[in-house]
Short mmCIF file of C-alpha atoms and ligand atoms in Angstrom, two decimals:
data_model
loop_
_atom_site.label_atom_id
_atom_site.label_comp_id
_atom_site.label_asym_id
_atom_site.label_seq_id
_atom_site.Cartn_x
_atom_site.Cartn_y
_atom_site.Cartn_z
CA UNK A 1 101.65 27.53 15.76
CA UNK A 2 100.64 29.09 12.61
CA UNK A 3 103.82 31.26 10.85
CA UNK A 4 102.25 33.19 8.48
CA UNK A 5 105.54 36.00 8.81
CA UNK A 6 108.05 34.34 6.23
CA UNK A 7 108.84 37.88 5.27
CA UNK A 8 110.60 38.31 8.56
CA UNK A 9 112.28 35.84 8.62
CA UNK A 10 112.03 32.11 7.70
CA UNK A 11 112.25 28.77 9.77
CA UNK A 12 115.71 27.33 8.93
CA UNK A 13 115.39 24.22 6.29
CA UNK A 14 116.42 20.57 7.81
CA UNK A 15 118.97 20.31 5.64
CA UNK A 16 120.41 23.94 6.13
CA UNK A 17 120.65 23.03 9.18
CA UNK A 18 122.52 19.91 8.83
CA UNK A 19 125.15 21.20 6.71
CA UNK A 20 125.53 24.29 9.52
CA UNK A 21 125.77 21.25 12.17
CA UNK A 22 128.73 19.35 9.77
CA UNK A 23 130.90 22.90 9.56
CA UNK A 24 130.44 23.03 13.47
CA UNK A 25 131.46 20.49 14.76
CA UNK A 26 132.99 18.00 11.48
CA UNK A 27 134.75 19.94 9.80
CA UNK A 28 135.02 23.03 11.69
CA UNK A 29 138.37 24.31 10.51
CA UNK A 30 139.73 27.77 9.58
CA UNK A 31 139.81 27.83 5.61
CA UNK A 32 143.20 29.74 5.97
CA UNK A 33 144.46 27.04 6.97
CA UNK A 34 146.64 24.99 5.54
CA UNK A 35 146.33 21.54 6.41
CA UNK A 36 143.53 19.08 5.61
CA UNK A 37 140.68 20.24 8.07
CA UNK A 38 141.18 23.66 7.04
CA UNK A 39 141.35 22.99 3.28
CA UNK A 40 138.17 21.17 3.67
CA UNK A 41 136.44 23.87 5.03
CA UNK A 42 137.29 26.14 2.03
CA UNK A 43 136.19 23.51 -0.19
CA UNK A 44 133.03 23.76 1.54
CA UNK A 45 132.93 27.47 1.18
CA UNK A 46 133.29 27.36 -2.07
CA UNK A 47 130.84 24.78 -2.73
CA UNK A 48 128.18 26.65 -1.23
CA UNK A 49 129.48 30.09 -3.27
CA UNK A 50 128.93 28.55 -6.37
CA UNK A 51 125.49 27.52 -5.20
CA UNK A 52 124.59 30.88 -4.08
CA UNK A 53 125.77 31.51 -7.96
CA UNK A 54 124.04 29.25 -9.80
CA UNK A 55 120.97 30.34 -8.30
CA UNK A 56 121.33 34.08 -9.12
CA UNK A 57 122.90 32.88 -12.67
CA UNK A 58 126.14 34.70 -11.55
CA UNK A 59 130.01 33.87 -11.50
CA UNK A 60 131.15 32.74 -8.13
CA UNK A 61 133.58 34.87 -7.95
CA UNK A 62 131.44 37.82 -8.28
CA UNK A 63 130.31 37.04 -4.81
CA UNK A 64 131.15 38.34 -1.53
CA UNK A 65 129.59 36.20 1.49
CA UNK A 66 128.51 39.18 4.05
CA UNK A 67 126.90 39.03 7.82
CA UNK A 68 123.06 39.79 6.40
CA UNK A 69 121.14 42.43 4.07
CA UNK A 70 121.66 45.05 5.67
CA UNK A 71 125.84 44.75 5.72
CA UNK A 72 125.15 44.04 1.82
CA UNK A 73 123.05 47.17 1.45
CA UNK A 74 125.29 49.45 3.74
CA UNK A 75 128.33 48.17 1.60
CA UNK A 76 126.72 48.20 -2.07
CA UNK A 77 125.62 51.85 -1.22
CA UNK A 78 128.73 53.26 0.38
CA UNK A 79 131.12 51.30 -2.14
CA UNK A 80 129.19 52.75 -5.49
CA UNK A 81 128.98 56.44 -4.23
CA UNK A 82 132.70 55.95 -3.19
CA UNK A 83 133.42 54.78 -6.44
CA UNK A 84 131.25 57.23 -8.31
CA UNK A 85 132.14 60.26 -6.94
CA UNK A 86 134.33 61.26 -9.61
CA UNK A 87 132.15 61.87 -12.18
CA UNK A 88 129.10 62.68 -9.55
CA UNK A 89 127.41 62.96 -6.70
CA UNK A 90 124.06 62.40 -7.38
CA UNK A 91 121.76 59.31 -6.12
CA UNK A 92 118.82 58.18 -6.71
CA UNK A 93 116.18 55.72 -4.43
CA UNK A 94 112.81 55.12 -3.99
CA UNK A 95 110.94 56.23 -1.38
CA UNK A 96 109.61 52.51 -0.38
CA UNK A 97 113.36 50.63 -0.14
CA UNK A 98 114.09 49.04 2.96
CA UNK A 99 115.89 51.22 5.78
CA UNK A 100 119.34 49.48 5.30
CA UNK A 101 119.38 51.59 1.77
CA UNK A 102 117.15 54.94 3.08
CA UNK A 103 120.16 55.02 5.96
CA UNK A 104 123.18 55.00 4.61
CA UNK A 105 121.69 57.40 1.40
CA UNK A 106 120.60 59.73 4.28
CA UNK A 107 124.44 59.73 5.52
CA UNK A 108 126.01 60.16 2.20
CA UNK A 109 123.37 62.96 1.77
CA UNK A 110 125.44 64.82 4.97
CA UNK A 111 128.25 63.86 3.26
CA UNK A 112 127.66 66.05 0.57
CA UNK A 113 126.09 63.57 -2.17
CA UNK A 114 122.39 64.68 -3.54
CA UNK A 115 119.97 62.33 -3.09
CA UNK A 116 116.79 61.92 -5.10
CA UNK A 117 114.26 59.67 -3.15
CA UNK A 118 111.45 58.63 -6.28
CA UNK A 119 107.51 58.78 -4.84
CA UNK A 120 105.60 55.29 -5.13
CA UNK A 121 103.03 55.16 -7.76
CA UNK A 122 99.57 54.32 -5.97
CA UNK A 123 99.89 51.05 -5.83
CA UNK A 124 102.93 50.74 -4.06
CA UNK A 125 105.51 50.58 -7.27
CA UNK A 126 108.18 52.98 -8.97
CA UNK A 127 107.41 53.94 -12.42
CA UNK A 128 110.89 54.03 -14.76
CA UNK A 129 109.57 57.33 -16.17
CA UNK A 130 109.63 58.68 -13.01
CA UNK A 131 113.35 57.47 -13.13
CA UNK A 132 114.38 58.30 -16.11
CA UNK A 133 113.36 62.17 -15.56
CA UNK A 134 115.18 61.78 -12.50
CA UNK A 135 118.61 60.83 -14.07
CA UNK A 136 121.76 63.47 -14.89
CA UNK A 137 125.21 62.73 -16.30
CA UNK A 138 126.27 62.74 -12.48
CA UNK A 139 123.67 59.97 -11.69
CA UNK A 140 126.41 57.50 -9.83
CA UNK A 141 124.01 55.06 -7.97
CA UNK A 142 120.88 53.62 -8.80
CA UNK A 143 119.67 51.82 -5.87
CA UNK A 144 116.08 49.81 -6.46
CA UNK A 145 114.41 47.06 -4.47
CA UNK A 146 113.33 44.05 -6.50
CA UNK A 147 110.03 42.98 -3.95
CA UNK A 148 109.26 45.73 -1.25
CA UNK A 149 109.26 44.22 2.09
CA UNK A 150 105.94 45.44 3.22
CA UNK A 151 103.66 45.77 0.38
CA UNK A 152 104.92 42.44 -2.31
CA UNK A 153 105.14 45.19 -5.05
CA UNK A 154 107.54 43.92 -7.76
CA UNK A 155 109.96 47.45 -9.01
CA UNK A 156 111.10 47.39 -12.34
CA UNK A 157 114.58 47.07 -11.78
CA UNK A 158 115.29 45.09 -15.36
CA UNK A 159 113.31 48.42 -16.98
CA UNK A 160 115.52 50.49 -14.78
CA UNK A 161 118.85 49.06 -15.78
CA UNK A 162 117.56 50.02 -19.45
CA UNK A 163 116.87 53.32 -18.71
CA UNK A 164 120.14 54.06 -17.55
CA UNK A 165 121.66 52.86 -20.45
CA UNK A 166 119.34 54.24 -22.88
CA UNK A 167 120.35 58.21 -20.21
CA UNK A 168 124.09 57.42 -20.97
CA UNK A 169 124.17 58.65 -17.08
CA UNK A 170 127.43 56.67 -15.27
CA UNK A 171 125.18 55.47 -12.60
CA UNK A 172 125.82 51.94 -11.26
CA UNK A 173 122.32 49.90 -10.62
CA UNK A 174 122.20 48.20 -6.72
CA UNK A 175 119.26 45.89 -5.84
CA UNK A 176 118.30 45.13 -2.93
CA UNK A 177 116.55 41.65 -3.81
CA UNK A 178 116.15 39.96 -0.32
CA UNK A 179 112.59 39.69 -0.54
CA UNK A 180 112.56 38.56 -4.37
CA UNK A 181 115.62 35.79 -4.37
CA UNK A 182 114.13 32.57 -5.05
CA UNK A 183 110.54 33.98 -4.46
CA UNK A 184 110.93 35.48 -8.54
CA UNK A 185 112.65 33.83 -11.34
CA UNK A 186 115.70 36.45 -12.11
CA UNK A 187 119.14 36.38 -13.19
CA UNK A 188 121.47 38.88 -12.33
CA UNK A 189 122.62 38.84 -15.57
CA UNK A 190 118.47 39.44 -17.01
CA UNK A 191 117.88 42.25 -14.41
CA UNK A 192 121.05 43.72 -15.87
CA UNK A 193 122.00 45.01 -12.20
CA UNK A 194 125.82 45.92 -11.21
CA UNK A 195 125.37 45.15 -7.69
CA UNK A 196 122.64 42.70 -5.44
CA UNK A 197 121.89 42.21 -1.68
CA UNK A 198 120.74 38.94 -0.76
CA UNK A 199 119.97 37.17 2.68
CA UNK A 200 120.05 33.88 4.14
CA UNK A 201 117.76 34.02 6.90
CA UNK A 202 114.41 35.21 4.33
CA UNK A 203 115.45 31.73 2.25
CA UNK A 204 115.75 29.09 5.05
CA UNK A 205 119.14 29.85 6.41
CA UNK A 206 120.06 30.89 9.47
CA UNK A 207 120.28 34.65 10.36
CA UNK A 208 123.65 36.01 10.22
CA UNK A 209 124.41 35.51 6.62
CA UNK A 210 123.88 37.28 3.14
CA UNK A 211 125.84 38.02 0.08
CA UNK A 212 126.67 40.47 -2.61
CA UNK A 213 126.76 40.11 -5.97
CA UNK A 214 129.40 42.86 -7.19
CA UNK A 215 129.49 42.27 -11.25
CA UNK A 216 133.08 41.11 -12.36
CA UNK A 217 133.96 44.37 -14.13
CA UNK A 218 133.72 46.36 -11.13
CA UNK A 219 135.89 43.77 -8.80
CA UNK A 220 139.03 45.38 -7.73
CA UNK A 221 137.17 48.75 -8.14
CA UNK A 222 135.17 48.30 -4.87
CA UNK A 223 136.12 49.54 -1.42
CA UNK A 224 135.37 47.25 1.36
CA UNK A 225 133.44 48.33 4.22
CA UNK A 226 135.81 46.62 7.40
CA UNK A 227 139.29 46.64 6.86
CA UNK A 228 141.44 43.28 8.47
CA UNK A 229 142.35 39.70 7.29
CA UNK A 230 142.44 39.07 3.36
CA UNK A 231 139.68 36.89 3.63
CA UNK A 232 136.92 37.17 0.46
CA UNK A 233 140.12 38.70 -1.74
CA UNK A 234 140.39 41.37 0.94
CA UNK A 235 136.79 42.78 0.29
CA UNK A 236 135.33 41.76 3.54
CA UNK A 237 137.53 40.47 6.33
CA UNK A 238 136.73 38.25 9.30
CA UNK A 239 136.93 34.66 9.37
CA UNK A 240 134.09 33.26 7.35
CA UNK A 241 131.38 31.66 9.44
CA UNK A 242 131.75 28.75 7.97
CA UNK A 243 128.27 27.03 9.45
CA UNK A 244 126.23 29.98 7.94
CA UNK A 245 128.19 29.90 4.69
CA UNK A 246 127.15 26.27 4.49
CA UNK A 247 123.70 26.40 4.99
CA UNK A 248 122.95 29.14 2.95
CA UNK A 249 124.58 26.91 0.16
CA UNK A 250 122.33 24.15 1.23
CA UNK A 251 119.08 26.51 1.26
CA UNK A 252 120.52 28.18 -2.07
CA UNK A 253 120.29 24.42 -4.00
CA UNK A 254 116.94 23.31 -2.44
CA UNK A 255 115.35 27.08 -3.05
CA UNK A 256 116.17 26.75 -6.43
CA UNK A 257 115.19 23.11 -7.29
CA UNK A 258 112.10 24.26 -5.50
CA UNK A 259 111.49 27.41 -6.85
CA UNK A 260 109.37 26.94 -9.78
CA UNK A 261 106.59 25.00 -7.80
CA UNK A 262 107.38 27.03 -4.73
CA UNK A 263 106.29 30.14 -6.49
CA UNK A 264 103.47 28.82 -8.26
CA UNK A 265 102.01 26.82 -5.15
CA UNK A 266 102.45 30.33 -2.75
CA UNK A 267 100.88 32.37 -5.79
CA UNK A 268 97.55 30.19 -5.47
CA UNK A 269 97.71 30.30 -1.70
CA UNK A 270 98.37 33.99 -2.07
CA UNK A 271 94.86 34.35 -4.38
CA UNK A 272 93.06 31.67 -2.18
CA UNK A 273 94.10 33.99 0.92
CA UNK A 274 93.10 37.00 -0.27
CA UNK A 275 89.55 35.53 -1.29
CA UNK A 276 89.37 33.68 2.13
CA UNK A 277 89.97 36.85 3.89
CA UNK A 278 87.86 39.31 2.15
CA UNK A 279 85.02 37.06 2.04
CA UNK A 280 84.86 36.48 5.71
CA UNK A 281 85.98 39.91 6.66
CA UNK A 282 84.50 42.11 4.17
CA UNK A 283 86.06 45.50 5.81
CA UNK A 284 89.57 44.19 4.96
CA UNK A 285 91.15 46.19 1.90
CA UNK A 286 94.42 45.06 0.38
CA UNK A 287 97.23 47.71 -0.10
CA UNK A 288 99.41 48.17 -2.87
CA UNK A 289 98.94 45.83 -6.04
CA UNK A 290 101.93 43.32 -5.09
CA UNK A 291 102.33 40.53 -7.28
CA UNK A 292 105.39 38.68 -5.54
CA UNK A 293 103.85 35.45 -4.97
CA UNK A 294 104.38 35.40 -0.71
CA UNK A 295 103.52 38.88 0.50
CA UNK A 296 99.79 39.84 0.96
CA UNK A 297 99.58 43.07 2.46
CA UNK A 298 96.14 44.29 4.29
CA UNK A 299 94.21 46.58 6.31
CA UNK A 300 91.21 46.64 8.36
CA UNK A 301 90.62 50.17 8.77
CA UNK A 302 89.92 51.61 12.22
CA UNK A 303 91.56 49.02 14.16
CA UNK A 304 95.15 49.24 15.49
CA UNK A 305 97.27 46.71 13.52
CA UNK A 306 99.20 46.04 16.78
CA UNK A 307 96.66 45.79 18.61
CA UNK A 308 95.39 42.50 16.31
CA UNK A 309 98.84 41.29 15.98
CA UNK A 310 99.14 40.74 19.50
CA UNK A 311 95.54 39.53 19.68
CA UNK A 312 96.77 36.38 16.92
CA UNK A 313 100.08 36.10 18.55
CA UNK A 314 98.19 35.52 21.43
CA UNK A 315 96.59 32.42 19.58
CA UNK A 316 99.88 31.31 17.95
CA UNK A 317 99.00 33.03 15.02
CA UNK A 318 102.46 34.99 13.60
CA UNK A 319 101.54 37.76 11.45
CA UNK A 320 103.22 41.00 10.71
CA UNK A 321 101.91 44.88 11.99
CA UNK A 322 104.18 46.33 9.16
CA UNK A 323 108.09 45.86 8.68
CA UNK A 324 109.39 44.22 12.05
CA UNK A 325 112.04 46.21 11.28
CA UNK A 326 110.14 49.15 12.04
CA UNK A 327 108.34 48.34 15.17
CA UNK A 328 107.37 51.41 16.92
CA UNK A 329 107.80 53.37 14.64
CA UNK A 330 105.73 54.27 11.47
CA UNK A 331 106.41 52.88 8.33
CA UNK A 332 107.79 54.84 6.12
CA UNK A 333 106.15 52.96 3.42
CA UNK A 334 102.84 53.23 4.32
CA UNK A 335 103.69 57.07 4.99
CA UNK A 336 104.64 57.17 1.11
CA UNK A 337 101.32 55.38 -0.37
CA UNK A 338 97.89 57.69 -0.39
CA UNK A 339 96.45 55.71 2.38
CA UNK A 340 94.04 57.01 5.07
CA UNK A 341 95.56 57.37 8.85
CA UNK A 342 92.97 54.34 9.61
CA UNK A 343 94.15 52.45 6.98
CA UNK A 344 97.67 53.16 7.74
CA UNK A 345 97.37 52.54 11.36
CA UNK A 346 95.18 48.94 10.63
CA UNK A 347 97.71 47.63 7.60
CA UNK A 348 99.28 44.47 8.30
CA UNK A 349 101.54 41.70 6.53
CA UNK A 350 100.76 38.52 5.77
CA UNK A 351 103.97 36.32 4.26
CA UNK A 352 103.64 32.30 3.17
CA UNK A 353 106.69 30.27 2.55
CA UNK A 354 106.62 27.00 0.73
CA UNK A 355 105.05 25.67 3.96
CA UNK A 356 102.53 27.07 4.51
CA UNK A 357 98.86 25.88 3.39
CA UNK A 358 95.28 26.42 2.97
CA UNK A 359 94.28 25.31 7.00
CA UNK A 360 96.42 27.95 7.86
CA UNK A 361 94.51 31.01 5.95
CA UNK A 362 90.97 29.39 7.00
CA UNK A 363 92.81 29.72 10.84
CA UNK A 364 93.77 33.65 10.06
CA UNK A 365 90.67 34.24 8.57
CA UNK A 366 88.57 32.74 11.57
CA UNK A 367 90.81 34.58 13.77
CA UNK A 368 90.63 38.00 12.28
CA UNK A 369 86.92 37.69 11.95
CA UNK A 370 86.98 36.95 15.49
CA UNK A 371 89.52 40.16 16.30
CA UNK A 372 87.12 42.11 14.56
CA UNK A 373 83.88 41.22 16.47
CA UNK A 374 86.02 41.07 20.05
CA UNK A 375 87.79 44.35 19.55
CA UNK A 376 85.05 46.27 17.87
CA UNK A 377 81.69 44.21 18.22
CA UNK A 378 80.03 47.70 16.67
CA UNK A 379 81.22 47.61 13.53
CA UNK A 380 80.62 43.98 12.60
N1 LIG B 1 116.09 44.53 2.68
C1 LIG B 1 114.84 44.07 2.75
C2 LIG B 1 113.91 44.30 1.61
C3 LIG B 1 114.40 43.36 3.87
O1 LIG B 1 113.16 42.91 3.94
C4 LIG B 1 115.31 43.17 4.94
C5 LIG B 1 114.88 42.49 6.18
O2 LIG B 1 113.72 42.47 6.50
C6 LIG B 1 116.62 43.66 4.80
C7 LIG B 1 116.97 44.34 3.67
C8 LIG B 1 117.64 43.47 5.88
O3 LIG B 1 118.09 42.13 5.86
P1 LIG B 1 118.79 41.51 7.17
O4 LIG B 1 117.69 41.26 8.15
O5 LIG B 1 119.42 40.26 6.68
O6 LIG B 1 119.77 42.50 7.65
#
């Protein structure tokens, strides 16, 4: 099989998987409890917190383990305009950001909040003017993606935080960075962001895990979203899966010891890929400008995307028609970008991981050239 859909979702590391099979079935006890195999397992937990910190150059305890992205989107979202709505009710998101921020704006938006949804820039960005003519004194949430999902565009959320400061507006700044942890070289501390969504299963963790970074001034201030146990200082109850906790702790060390090379060996795969492709299917366009070093997205206008997804699939090539998340429906990314409906319709994803190599590319590119002479021999 050839994965070439790491922006989906990722094939769980060895050793991520190891520590998930040690909180199983070693030491598999409740960290409320009291005695040795449940004090263990909080150990544990917190041992894979503070890895989760040191790779987003945060405090552990400005971290909040959640169930996935979208919990730590829903939350971030709900939490700030809860908080905000004092001194505003005014949002503000991009157009492009994933549905697990578009969603729960849209509800606050029958709530009563206002919400102000920025256009992409041509290439598949936000521009910070664009922002800061957008912000008003009763601004309360920012909420930008670091790497859009579908496209690899990089938003400027570090230029972002700036302009809020420099609009005096009260907003708090959310990112939803599931596609950019470990794939960019950030901080939370250098974006300058109040809140971030992470997620395990994008990094080599299992699915069923994220986390939210909630910066420490605003701890205590937050609502959470479930209401129960006192786990996670009362902010999100539940017993804490301790197996996923684990192995995102395990992915969080190797992803960062890795990171450096990672990025620079998927950037070169990501340029050798797009050469590879265009050169032996010269009808393929690339969409967007995205610079994040492991999402290429393409077209090959007039065919269905689907339609050549399943064709690969078919030949154990994974690639992506769009957002999975959005299957069957249209994206609502593409429907934002000044793209043709044949472009649109023939756009597809193509997302490396630090596994993934040059045999695979010349495999996609053989393939699509193939698609393209099988599905439409007339225009080849
Ligand atoms: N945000 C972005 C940018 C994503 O790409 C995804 C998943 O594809 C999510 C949020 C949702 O994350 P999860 O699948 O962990 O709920």
């Amino acid at each position: 099989m050839i994965y070439l859909d790491n922006a989906a979702t990722t094939r769980v590391r060895t050793e991520a998987a190891q520590a998930a099979m040690n909180a199983m079935v070693e030491e598999f006890g409740n960290p409320s409890s009291l005695y040795p195999l449940g004090q263990s397992a909080k150990v544990r937990r917190e041992a894979s917190r503070a890895s989760v910190a040191k790779a987003l150059g945060c405090r552990s305890d400005e971290l909040i383990f959640t169930s996935c992205g979208t919990e730590g989107d829903n939350w971030a979202v709900r939490a700030a305009a809860d908080l905000g709505r004092r001194k505003g009710k005014h949002i503000i998101t991009t157009a492009i950001e994933h549905s697990a921020v578009l969603e729960p704006c849209k509800a606050l938006e029958r709530e009563g909040y206002e919400v102000t949804c920025l256009p992409p820039e041509a290439g598949g960005t936000v521009s910070v003017q664009r922002l800061e003519e957008a912000l008003r004194p009763d601004t309360i949430l920012v909420s930008m993606m670091l790497v859009n999902n579908e496209l690899g565009t990089v938003l400027p959320v570090r230029e972002a935080a700036q302009a809020i400061r420099r609009a005096g507006a009260p907003a708090l700044l959310h990112t939803d960075a599931v596609q950019g942890f470990l794939k960019l070289d950030f901080t939370v501390k250098d974006l300058g962001v109040d809140l971030l969504t992470i997620s395990g299963h994008k990094i080599g963790a299992p699915k069923g895990i994220g986390a939210l970074y909630i910066r420490n001034e605003l701890r205590g201030k937050l609502k959470p979203l479930l209401l129960g146990g006192g786990q996670e200082n009362g902010l999100r109850p539940g017993t804490e899966p301790t197996a996923q906790i684990a192995a995102l702790g395990a992915a969080c060390e190797l992803g960062l010891a890795e990171r450096e090379a990672n990025m620079a060996r998927m950037a070169a795969l990501k340029e050798y890929a797009v050469d590879t492709l265009l050169r032996r299917v010269p009808e393929l366009e690339l969409v967007g400008n995205g610079t994040a070093p492991h999402i290429l997205c393409l077209t090959l206008p007039g065919y269905k995307s689907e339609v050549l997804v399943r064709m690969l699939g078919g030949q154990g090539i994974c690639i992506s028609a769009g957002s999975a998340c959005h299957r069957g429906k249209p994206s609502h990314v593409f429907a934002a970008l000044p793209l043709s409906k044949a472009q649109r319709n023939g756009a597809f994803r193509v997302s490396f991981s630090h596994e993934s190599s040059k045999a695979e590319v010349d495999a996609l590119a053989g393939a699509l050239a193939q698609a393209r002479d099988t599905l439409f021999p007339s225009m080849s």
